[in-house]
XYZ file of C-alpha atoms in Angstrom:
706
model
C 9.226 11.333 39.801
C 7.083 13.006 37.129
C 9.949 15.314 36.222
C 12.224 12.309 35.789
C 9.626 10.680 33.567
C 9.362 13.764 31.334
C 13.145 13.999 31.189
C 13.301 10.372 30.074
C 10.817 11.052 27.286
C 13.104 13.771 25.897
C 15.800 11.137 25.324
C 13.707 9.755 22.459
C 14.486 12.778 20.271
C 16.350 12.052 17.042
C 19.488 13.695 15.746
C 19.540 15.911 12.659
C 21.398 13.174 10.793
C 18.673 10.632 11.586
C 15.960 13.045 10.521
C 17.829 13.802 7.271
C 18.288 10.128 6.414
C 14.625 9.390 7.104
C 13.516 12.366 5.009
C 15.702 11.433 2.023
C 14.607 7.785 2.093
C 10.946 8.802 2.427
C 11.156 11.194 -0.538
C 12.852 8.490 -2.621
C 10.095 6.000 -1.813
C 7.300 8.455 -2.621
C 8.949 9.556 -5.875
C 9.270 5.974 -7.103
C 5.593 5.335 -6.463
C 4.587 8.323 -8.559
C 5.869 6.591 -11.680
C 2.723 4.459 -11.937
C 0.601 7.614 -11.692
C 2.623 9.153 -14.526
C 2.185 6.033 -16.691
C -1.488 5.409 -15.922
C -2.447 9.043 -16.507
C -2.001 8.503 -20.239
C -4.996 6.127 -20.358
C -8.453 7.698 -20.271
C -10.227 4.373 -19.491
C -8.432 4.370 -16.110
C -10.218 7.564 -14.987
C -13.504 8.067 -13.160
C -14.701 11.304 -11.571
C -11.642 13.076 -12.999
C -9.202 10.853 -11.104
C -7.350 7.595 -11.641
C -9.128 4.599 -10.159
C -7.428 2.195 -7.760
C -5.698 -0.997 -8.854
C -6.705 -3.526 -6.191
C -10.059 -5.277 -5.859
C -9.941 -5.478 -2.065
C -9.458 -1.734 -1.841
C -13.072 -1.220 -2.817
C -14.178 -2.941 0.405
C -12.461 -0.269 2.475
C -13.589 2.455 0.075
C -17.177 1.283 0.534
C -16.727 1.329 4.306
C -15.262 4.845 4.256
C -17.997 6.044 1.901
C -20.658 4.664 4.244
C -18.963 6.290 7.242
C -19.024 9.637 5.447
C -22.720 9.075 4.662
C -23.313 8.064 8.277
C -25.141 4.797 7.588
C -25.139 1.502 5.677
C -27.700 -1.210 4.924
C -28.181 -4.104 7.380
C -26.255 -7.235 6.319
C -24.613 -5.501 3.353
C -21.137 -6.695 4.491
C -19.860 -3.106 4.459
C -16.442 -2.498 6.054
C -18.003 0.343 8.014
C -15.722 1.094 10.977
C -12.770 -1.015 9.790
C -9.271 0.332 10.379
C -8.465 1.557 6.868
C -12.006 2.823 6.320
C -11.795 4.766 9.590
C -8.421 6.270 8.702
C -9.699 7.214 5.249
C -12.819 8.755 6.762
C -10.696 10.882 9.110
C -8.416 12.041 6.290
C -11.395 12.845 4.044
C -12.841 14.995 6.816
C -9.589 16.890 7.336
C -8.048 17.296 3.872
C -9.651 19.240 1.009
C -9.014 16.549 -1.641
C -11.612 14.416 -3.402
C -12.352 10.958 -2.023
C -10.946 9.347 -5.187
C -7.686 11.290 -4.806
C -7.311 10.265 -1.172
C -7.704 6.529 -1.792
C -5.380 6.734 -4.804
C -2.460 8.293 -2.918
C -2.774 7.005 0.651
C -0.577 3.980 -0.034
C 2.124 6.203 -1.552
C 2.699 8.123 1.649
C 1.786 5.651 4.376
C 3.779 2.751 2.929
C 6.827 4.993 2.603
C 6.865 5.255 6.396
C 8.650 1.871 6.321
C 11.897 3.835 6.143
C 11.356 5.211 9.658
C 11.565 2.040 11.801
C 14.304 0.586 9.569
C 16.577 3.570 10.116
C 15.672 3.729 13.814
C 16.592 0.064 14.311
C 19.936 0.622 12.579
C 20.441 3.726 14.739
C 20.068 1.597 17.885
C 22.963 -0.503 16.601
C 25.059 2.512 15.658
C 24.953 1.806 11.906
C 22.756 4.578 10.524
C 24.313 4.285 7.044
C 23.331 0.625 6.888
C 19.816 1.646 7.870
C 19.675 4.219 5.089
C 20.708 1.626 2.486
C 18.152 -0.792 3.922
C 15.415 1.841 3.872
C 16.020 2.610 0.196
C 16.022 -1.070 -0.766
C 13.034 -2.089 1.338
C 10.866 0.783 0.112
C 11.125 -0.345 -3.526
C 11.729 -4.111 -3.218
C 9.510 -5.946 -5.705
C 7.130 -7.537 -3.221
C 6.724 -4.443 -1.080
C 6.284 -2.123 -4.064
C 3.698 -4.365 -5.721
C 1.449 -4.227 -2.663
C 1.981 -0.577 -1.736
C 2.216 1.251 -5.055
C 0.003 4.185 -5.960
C -3.562 2.987 -6.346
C -2.994 -0.090 -4.173
C -5.480 1.033 -1.584
C -5.295 -1.725 1.002
C -4.161 -2.369 4.567
C -0.753 -3.432 3.186
C 0.253 0.229 3.291
C 0.858 -0.175 7.046
C 0.864 -3.946 7.507
C 4.671 -4.076 7.368
C 5.348 -0.622 8.787
C 3.628 -1.326 12.117
C 5.362 -4.637 12.977
C 8.679 -2.959 12.181
C 7.807 -0.352 14.821
C 7.053 -3.234 17.198
C 10.502 -4.699 16.505
C 12.143 -1.286 16.924
C 10.424 -0.748 20.269
C 11.575 -4.165 21.539
C 15.131 -3.658 20.254
C 15.266 -0.222 21.867
C 14.034 -1.623 25.175
C 16.548 -4.476 25.129
C 19.485 -2.337 24.029
C 18.872 0.670 26.309
C 17.212 -1.096 29.263
C 15.227 2.035 30.188
C 11.767 1.749 31.728
C 10.494 4.747 29.746
C 10.751 2.641 26.573
C 8.506 -0.065 27.999
C 5.250 1.575 26.895
C 6.102 1.647 23.178
C 6.053 -2.151 22.810
C 2.364 -2.753 23.689
C 1.201 0.506 22.098
C 2.582 -0.405 18.674
C 1.328 -3.978 19.052
C -2.145 -2.694 19.923
C -2.197 -0.410 16.906
C -0.917 -3.184 14.671
C -3.518 -5.668 15.916
C -6.271 -3.071 15.391
C -5.028 -2.176 11.933
C -4.613 -5.737 10.720
C -6.375 -8.420 12.808
C -4.587 -11.168 10.846
C -1.348 -9.911 12.437
C -2.251 -12.056 15.422
C 0.002 -14.957 14.385
C 3.046 -12.730 13.858
C 2.463 -10.948 17.164
C 2.121 -14.282 18.921
C 5.371 -15.538 17.352
C 7.128 -12.312 18.363
C 6.035 -12.833 21.972
C 7.340 -16.396 21.858
C 10.668 -15.282 20.413
C 11.030 -12.500 22.986
C 10.328 -14.973 25.811
C 12.912 -17.401 24.417
C 15.463 -14.608 24.007
C 14.860 -13.437 27.582
C 15.227 -16.924 29.077
C 18.463 -17.596 27.196
C 20.246 -14.229 27.139
C 18.582 -11.826 29.578
C 16.681 -13.817 32.204
C 17.436 -11.404 35.046
C 16.021 -8.332 33.305
C 12.645 -7.444 34.886
C 11.814 -5.059 32.050
C 11.614 -7.926 29.579
C 9.071 -9.810 31.679
C 7.029 -6.651 32.150
C 7.099 -6.061 28.398
C 5.981 -9.650 27.764
C 3.021 -9.157 30.087
C 2.043 -6.008 28.221
C 2.359 -7.802 24.864
C 0.136 -10.675 26.003
C -2.512 -8.257 27.281
C -2.347 -6.361 23.976
C -3.141 -9.606 22.168
C -6.114 -10.695 24.258
C -9.627 -10.624 22.835
C -11.097 -7.923 25.026
C -12.293 -4.440 24.167
C -9.574 -2.232 22.648
C -10.169 0.633 25.079
C -10.158 -1.705 28.079
C -6.837 -3.145 26.915
C -5.136 0.196 26.421
C -6.488 1.487 29.747
C -5.242 -1.615 31.556
C -1.804 -1.308 29.953
C -1.491 2.386 30.807
C -2.528 1.841 34.430
C -0.038 -1.005 34.902
C 2.702 0.989 33.145
C 2.201 4.003 35.399
C 2.285 1.761 38.457
C 5.487 0.116 37.243
C 7.121 3.460 36.486
C 6.058 5.424 39.558
C 5.892 2.542 42.055
C 8.789 0.279 41.072
C 9.098 -1.015 44.657
C 5.803 -2.897 44.252
C 7.153 -5.073 41.460
C 9.122 -8.006 42.759
C 9.368 -11.503 41.299
C 6.135 -12.644 42.950
C 4.034 -9.689 41.756
C 5.417 -9.961 38.207
C 4.726 -13.714 38.183
C 1.166 -13.112 39.437
C 0.526 -10.477 36.801
C 2.037 -12.740 34.142
C -0.258 -15.597 35.155
C -3.245 -13.241 34.984
C -2.244 -12.141 31.460
C -1.779 -15.741 30.256
C -5.139 -16.845 31.693
C -6.870 -13.843 30.113
C -5.223 -14.704 26.811
C -6.327 -18.348 26.977
C -9.875 -17.654 28.174
C -10.517 -15.181 25.339
C -9.603 -17.784 22.684
C -6.005 -16.835 22.026
C -5.055 -19.868 19.919
C -8.061 -19.979 17.563
C -6.816 -17.466 14.946
C -3.435 -19.199 14.686
C -5.021 -22.590 14.019
C -7.210 -21.055 11.297
C -4.227 -19.431 9.531
C -2.277 -22.702 9.575
C -5.209 -24.578 8.106
C -5.823 -22.017 5.364
C -2.266 -21.362 4.168
C -0.267 -24.476 5.098
C -2.647 -27.447 4.974
C -4.195 -26.558 1.632
C -4.594 -29.802 -0.293
C -7.796 -31.146 1.276
C -11.180 -29.934 0.037
C -13.192 -27.777 2.382
C -15.821 -29.629 4.333
C -19.040 -28.071 5.600
C -19.962 -30.177 8.593
C -20.214 -33.869 7.640
C -22.386 -33.368 4.568
C -20.508 -31.473 1.864
C -16.995 -31.232 0.494
C -16.144 -28.040 -1.365
C -13.236 -26.938 -3.526
C -10.463 -25.191 -1.567
C -10.196 -21.579 -2.758
C -6.537 -21.331 -1.764
C -5.646 -23.689 -4.602
C -6.696 -20.996 -7.103
C -5.188 -17.833 -5.601
C -1.926 -17.007 -7.327
C -0.577 -15.091 -4.349
C -0.968 -18.175 -2.185
C 0.680 -20.573 -4.637
C 4.026 -22.248 -3.972
C 6.925 -20.054 -5.182
C 10.117 -20.965 -7.035
C 13.367 -19.869 -5.375
C 14.516 -17.296 -7.950
C 11.090 -15.616 -7.918
C 11.120 -15.800 -4.119
C 14.532 -14.094 -3.923
C 13.656 -11.425 -6.478
C 10.392 -10.574 -4.758
C 12.197 -10.003 -1.459
C 15.501 -8.407 -2.472
C 15.283 -7.618 -6.169
C 18.065 -10.038 -7.139
C 19.424 -13.407 -6.016
C 22.849 -11.880 -5.255
C 21.278 -9.185 -3.073
C 19.197 -11.862 -1.390
C 22.275 -13.959 -0.605
C 24.199 -10.967 0.745
C 21.186 -10.105 2.901
C 21.176 -13.548 4.507
C 24.890 -13.245 5.303
C 24.300 -9.779 6.766
C 21.481 -11.052 8.977
C 23.689 -13.856 10.287
C 26.506 -11.418 11.118
C 24.148 -8.884 12.701
C 22.483 -11.559 14.860
C 25.929 -12.695 16.009
C 27.091 -9.177 16.867
C 23.748 -7.845 18.130
C 21.695 -10.649 19.641
C 18.608 -8.478 19.980
C 18.176 -8.654 16.205
C 17.142 -12.270 16.728
C 13.814 -10.775 17.759
C 13.184 -9.908 14.098
C 13.395 -13.562 13.012
C 9.643 -14.334 13.344
C 8.910 -11.654 10.748
C 11.700 -12.990 8.536
C 10.448 -16.564 8.800
C 6.870 -15.499 8.101
C 8.147 -14.074 4.817
C 9.978 -17.313 4.113
C 6.677 -19.143 4.530
C 6.096 -17.967 0.947
C 7.968 -21.076 -0.195
C 4.908 -23.026 0.952
C 2.201 -20.433 1.535
C 2.595 -18.215 -1.527
C 3.757 -14.838 -2.804
C 1.679 -12.793 -0.381
C 4.034 -13.695 2.460
C 7.287 -12.484 0.874
C 6.490 -8.901 1.834
C 7.174 -9.665 5.511
C 10.804 -10.568 4.865
C 11.551 -7.452 2.846
C 12.561 -4.978 5.615
C 14.457 -7.584 7.664
C 16.417 -8.765 4.633
C 17.053 -5.153 3.630
C 18.579 -4.445 7.046
C 20.733 -7.529 6.573
C 21.909 -6.266 3.197
C 22.641 -2.766 4.461
C 24.627 -4.160 7.363
C 26.538 -6.567 5.116
C 27.562 -3.764 2.748
C 28.780 -1.434 5.503
C 30.445 -4.202 7.532
C 32.272 -5.750 4.571
C 33.566 -2.418 3.188
C 34.720 -1.345 6.647
C 36.910 -4.443 6.843
C 39.315 -2.898 4.319
C 40.132 0.215 6.387
C 40.204 2.453 3.307
C 39.936 6.226 2.954
C 36.588 7.490 4.266
C 35.589 9.095 0.954
C 36.513 5.993 -1.013
C 34.600 3.956 1.567
C 31.492 6.070 1.084
C 31.887 6.038 -2.702
C 32.010 2.234 -2.829
C 29.029 1.932 -0.499
C 27.095 4.404 -2.659
C 27.968 2.489 -5.842
C 26.911 -0.860 -4.354
C 23.684 0.672 -3.088
C 22.807 2.067 -6.513
C 23.552 -1.249 -8.223
C 21.393 -3.119 -5.694
C 18.489 -0.761 -6.396
C 18.616 -1.103 -10.191
C 16.667 -4.411 -10.442
C 13.944 -2.950 -8.227
C 13.762 0.272 -10.229
C 13.572 -1.755 -13.453
C 10.724 -3.735 -11.917
C 8.883 -0.507 -11.082
C 9.291 0.634 -14.685
C 7.913 -2.621 -16.111
C 5.221 -3.321 -13.511
C 2.347 -1.485 -15.185
C -0.866 -2.879 -13.788
C -4.220 -1.530 -14.959
C -6.988 -0.237 -12.738
C -9.448 -2.845 -11.469
C -12.252 -1.611 -13.712
C -12.287 0.402 -16.892
C -14.428 3.504 -17.262
C -16.978 1.581 -19.370
C -17.415 -1.003 -16.623
C -17.874 1.684 -13.983
C -20.331 3.553 -16.178
C -22.397 0.353 -16.379
C -22.402 -0.034 -12.604
C -23.204 3.636 -12.164
C -26.269 3.150 -14.335
C -27.196 -0.013 -12.419
C -27.064 2.056 -9.229
C -29.955 4.154 -10.606
C -31.971 1.052 -11.485
C -31.419 -1.310 -8.566
C -32.378 -0.908 -4.927
C -29.793 -1.105 -2.137
C -31.401 -4.349 -0.929
C -31.057 -6.015 -4.351
C -28.294 -8.498 -5.085
C -25.822 -8.676 -7.940
C -24.586 -12.165 -8.738
C -20.967 -12.058 -9.840
C -17.704 -13.838 -9.187
C -15.911 -12.850 -5.985
C -13.240 -10.803 -7.796
C -15.963 -8.278 -8.660
C -17.884 -8.269 -5.371
C -16.255 -5.291 -3.665
C -16.159 -2.990 -6.730
C -19.784 -3.771 -7.533
C -20.864 -2.866 -3.998
C -18.865 0.355 -4.133
C -20.040 1.636 -7.517
C -23.581 0.176 -7.724
C -24.388 0.243 -3.978
C -26.077 -3.165 -4.059
C -25.452 -6.373 -2.144
C -23.236 -9.244 -3.280
C -23.117 -12.935 -2.433
C -19.343 -13.327 -2.473
C -16.367 -10.974 -2.449
C -12.681 -10.790 -1.621
C -13.372 -11.542 2.041
C -16.125 -14.110 1.575
C -14.954 -16.643 -0.968
C -14.332 -19.999 0.667
C -15.420 -23.025 -1.330
C -18.800 -23.198 0.399
C -19.421 -19.528 -0.431
C -18.346 -19.819 -4.060
C -20.260 -22.985 -4.896
C -23.665 -21.451 -5.601
C -22.286 -18.594 -7.716
C -20.043 -20.965 -9.677
C -23.056 -23.222 -10.219
C -25.213 -20.313 -11.387
C -22.585 -19.144 -13.873
C -21.583 -22.588 -15.121
C -24.882 -24.462 -15.439
C -27.731 -23.966 -17.921
C -30.074 -21.035 -17.541
C -32.861 -22.923 -15.764
C -30.583 -24.361 -13.081
C -28.806 -21.026 -12.852
C -31.984 -19.027 -12.267
C -33.251 -21.423 -9.605
C -29.939 -21.532 -7.751
C -29.577 -17.733 -7.829
C -32.999 -17.211 -6.267
C -32.440 -19.929 -3.657
C -28.991 -18.664 -2.659
C -30.090 -15.044 -2.281
C -33.210 -15.815 -0.255
C -31.427 -18.304 1.999
C -28.504 -15.920 2.456
C -30.900 -13.268 3.733
C -32.629 -15.773 6.004
C -29.278 -16.932 7.329
C -28.474 -13.457 8.650
C -31.287 -13.785 11.195
C -31.853 -17.547 11.551
C -28.140 -18.471 11.717
C -28.603 -21.978 10.329
C -25.080 -22.332 8.898
C -24.935 -23.952 5.474
C -27.403 -22.548 2.951
C -27.361 -25.752 0.929
C -28.006 -27.948 3.971
C -30.971 -25.780 4.931
C -32.326 -25.881 1.363
C -32.155 -29.675 1.359
C -33.849 -29.822 4.745
C -36.682 -27.566 3.583
C -37.131 -29.546 0.351
C -36.854 -32.939 2.088
C -33.821 -33.862 0.013
C -31.231 -36.345 1.286
C -28.722 -36.410 -1.587
C -26.946 -33.187 -2.561
C -26.277 -34.224 -6.162
C -29.884 -35.278 -6.708
C -31.101 -31.975 -5.253
C -28.841 -29.980 -7.574
C -30.082 -31.967 -10.562
C -33.669 -31.165 -9.572
C -32.962 -27.453 -10.127
C -33.024 -28.060 -13.902
C -36.778 -27.619 -13.911
C -38.727 -24.441 -14.681
C -41.487 -25.636 -12.377
C -39.182 -25.918 -9.373
C -40.981 -24.478 -6.336
C -38.884 -21.470 -5.336
C -39.171 -19.445 -2.115
C -41.023 -16.139 -2.184
C -39.133 -13.384 -3.988
C -38.085 -10.590 -1.594
C -35.722 -8.594 -3.827
C -34.345 -8.409 -7.351
C -31.209 -10.199 -8.538
C -28.906 -8.945 -11.294
C -26.339 -11.081 -13.106
C -23.103 -9.132 -13.666
C -21.204 -10.723 -16.562
C -17.958 -8.927 -17.517
C -15.739 -9.721 -20.466
C -12.725 -9.944 -18.155
C -14.205 -13.028 -16.461
C -13.783 -15.070 -19.617
C -10.094 -15.512 -18.789
C -10.803 -16.985 -15.350
C -13.957 -18.902 -16.266
C -12.284 -22.347 -16.059
C -11.284 -21.501 -12.472
C -14.820 -20.329 -11.710
C -16.182 -23.682 -12.895
C -13.880 -25.673 -10.612
C -15.885 -24.650 -7.555
C -19.056 -26.399 -8.684
C -17.688 -29.230 -10.822
C -17.286 -31.713 -8.005
C -19.265 -34.318 -6.117
C -20.291 -32.597 -2.901
C -20.758 -35.893 -1.071
C -17.195 -37.115 -1.676
C -15.195 -34.078 -2.793
C -14.181 -35.883 -6.004
C -13.710 -33.413 -8.861
C -15.413 -33.975 -12.201
C -13.484 -33.936 -15.476
C -12.387 -30.459 -16.496
C -14.521 -28.563 -18.959
C -12.797 -27.870 -22.271
C -12.289 -24.122 -22.315
C -9.432 -22.450 -24.155
C -9.106 -18.784 -25.083
C -6.764 -17.923 -27.941
C -6.009 -15.197 -30.438
C -4.778 -15.065 -34.046
C -1.062 -14.996 -33.207
C 0.393 -16.021 -36.573
C -0.517 -17.144 -40.078
C 0.788 -20.575 -41.087
C 0.363 -22.746 -44.159
C -2.247 -24.885 -42.359
C -4.190 -21.873 -41.107
C -4.228 -19.409 -38.194
C -2.138 -20.213 -35.133
C -4.330 -19.355 -32.121
C -1.904 -20.573 -29.450
C -1.976 -23.551 -27.113
C -1.054 -25.898 -29.951
C -4.269 -25.060 -31.861
C -4.424 -24.036 -35.530
C -7.686 -22.931 -37.139
C -7.952 -23.693 -40.860
C -8.415 -20.699 -43.146
C -11.951 -21.761 -44.075
C -12.811 -22.360 -40.374
C -13.852 -25.938 -41.115
C -11.022 -27.714 -39.296
C -9.255 -27.402 -35.988
C -5.761 -28.848 -35.714
C -4.247 -29.639 -32.326
C -0.542 -30.558 -32.265
C -0.800 -31.921 -35.782
C -4.036 -33.895 -35.229
C -7.363 -32.866 -36.751
C -10.070 -32.198 -34.135
C -13.659 -32.451 -35.451
C -15.742 -29.285 -34.962
C -19.456 -29.438 -34.210
C -20.247 -25.760 -34.850
C -18.205 -22.678 -35.657
C -19.669 -19.409 -34.340
C -18.650 -15.905 -35.326
C -19.839 -12.976 -33.207
C -19.522 -9.283 -34.045
C -21.200 -5.968 -33.376
C -22.989 -4.095 -36.175
C -22.987 -0.337 -36.742
C -25.701 0.039 -34.083
C -23.647 -1.893 -31.501
C -26.021 -4.838 -31.732
C -24.501 -8.289 -31.420
C -24.684 -10.494 -34.503
C -24.097 -14.237 -34.092
C -23.402 -16.398 -37.149
C -23.395 -20.169 -36.516
C -21.919 -22.605 -39.072
C -22.747 -26.244 -38.372
C -19.982 -28.603 -39.486
C -20.195 -32.025 -37.793
C -23.168 -32.783 -35.539
C -21.361 -35.755 -33.967
C -18.327 -33.706 -32.903
C -17.830 -32.643 -29.293
C -15.879 -29.410 -29.815
C -17.233 -25.942 -30.566
C -15.265 -22.938 -31.800
C -16.309 -19.330 -31.253
C -14.555 -16.432 -32.963
C -15.354 -13.171 -31.166
C -14.382 -10.887 -34.003
C -14.392 -7.547 -32.186
C -12.233 -8.995 -29.398
C -9.901 -10.865 -31.805
C -10.488 -13.886 -29.597
C -11.090 -17.574 -30.231
C -12.883 -19.846 -27.775
C -12.485 -23.602 -27.999
C -15.115 -25.174 -25.759
C -17.169 -28.299 -25.191
C -20.937 -28.612 -24.875
C -20.955 -28.067 -21.102
C -19.157 -24.746 -21.444
C -21.257 -23.778 -24.477
C -24.510 -24.214 -22.553
C -23.304 -22.421 -19.438
C -25.215 -19.327 -18.425
C -22.144 -17.114 -18.669
C -21.327 -18.113 -22.268
C -24.937 -18.011 -23.442
C -25.693 -14.628 -21.881
C -22.389 -12.854 -22.385
C -20.918 -14.305 -25.580
C -24.172 -14.909 -27.486
C -26.751 -12.752 -25.652
C -28.966 -15.819 -25.977
C -31.169 -15.516 -22.919
C -34.369 -17.314 -21.931
C -36.988 -14.566 -21.979
C -38.942 -16.267 -19.203
C -35.924 -16.175 -16.913
C -33.808 -13.142 -17.783
C -34.215 -9.589 -18.960
C -31.275 -7.559 -20.347
C -30.553 -4.387 -18.391
C -27.249 -3.179 -19.830
C -25.427 -4.679 -22.791
C -22.061 -3.539 -24.086
C -18.759 -5.062 -25.077
C -17.262 -4.830 -21.594
C -20.184 -5.833 -19.371
C -23.589 -7.431 -19.746
C -26.092 -7.158 -16.907
C -29.306 -9.162 -16.773
C -32.195 -9.038 -14.339
C -33.520 -12.354 -13.048
C -37.276 -12.580 -13.605
C -37.981 -15.499 -11.243
């Protein structure tokens, strides 16, 4: 029996042709991703520690986790990703390979994401269309959506988030097509790895199980292997310890393989019932309901219990915005024509090979981008690519032409289909998350601040700040729901007194919350201060004599120049009535630049023209009264000089010309008095509340004195 098992395992070996196709496609994918490295290497501000920095904010969460694993410790409640999947993989690689940590996190996505070519070609091989798989592998590896999230420097779980479910699909297709018990083990193993790597894969795995069950009941109801595989898949998805799950699966698999006589309909049904009950008892449906609420039902404001209504963060994330069809098609297949051909190919392949229906959940998850946003398109990429490859080979084969002409036409079509994607790679030149000057500032802050101190900054900067400065943050790329963002938005958007009080309250209550577990910080604040109305409590913070809790650590305000472009979005999270969810009127905040000289003055974009003497602002032909015109610039000692020119004290609009940035700001009084504008743009800080720590053109860091 053991000898038969080992003999069966040998059948999994691949032919030389398969290995060659995989190797060529892998090399192509890696080579394309090196273009960004070539381009970015020309810019010195992109380098730190003699290596290019990464280009995704979230990557710094995993980098922090890996760094802490290498160090062997991290601070309590610092939100470190210590022990997470990508951090663990990075830690292992850093221990084995002789490269610097910065080099490893820069290039991991290049090589791991290129593994997508393997399951694509293997799936096509199961259907006897290896050439179609090769075309699909080339297209999928560089398709716009997939490239954007797996390029060099994009250090994130996306590097394997599509690769692993494709291995799940391959293992199911192989099992269904070959009907060999030896293949049974691959299905739960890949699902286990995928669920460990990316916990949010739960919904896709659940949908795959549902589709496999439906397929079995309709097309293959008498095949015991399918039911056994479904049991394994359900167990793989349960919320029990990873090692217990894999041990349970291996034990059952060995019993099934070596004692097949024990497995009749009754025993399989009993085991299936056990798996379903285990799945339900461990909370199997909870993650799916959360994902639906977050990505599909997005219009309602977030509610914290019955008391507060917060702004929904998903309304501000570009990747989760609703997508137009042409953008949708280009992100998935590079071009609308390729997209259309891919759909036809999928339809034909599903008709000829019913097992490919099992890939539809992944395809439909990608199509959820129409409602859920750009981030989902990546899931459709490999499935659509297989459809395109199959369509090309199938349609050319219809003509029964000479084999060399056949191959030549297929090659030509393949090259043409890749051109839009290659053009996208050439034009998609994203910068690193931080510039060298920003990192230098954080590196200096690391020497000043303690690991238990907090840095108050918008969530986009949370992970990088923790990585470079080794301090705590209030919000980050994983903690930025409306209830999380409110206090930081308030601190950045209100006057300095309210800002200072809120910052101290939020930090101290956040630390208390780690041990007391009281839920909403704001609700607990109001309870402690005997407040019954949220808006009245927030208004009470505009008082220097406000009785704050005891200071347990320092707080630093991190104010980068780059935030000026997203400041209106930042303000949205606190400019609403927390008792009703009703949003206040938008703050006037426009950033422009001197785009062109006209007879009336300087065109600064957005319909605004600034008169040559800076006394008038014209908007779409109408004169807008200006209260004060400010001009800021740095002198020869890099000291900021602010020159105010009062024009009309009754006017509601203020204009700021940031000379060294060649930038105009058109703002109202609310924006003008905000802590961010006063401290970053004007360096006008209340000396009783703030102390400057680092001031330069890219970043300004202040220490809170309260």
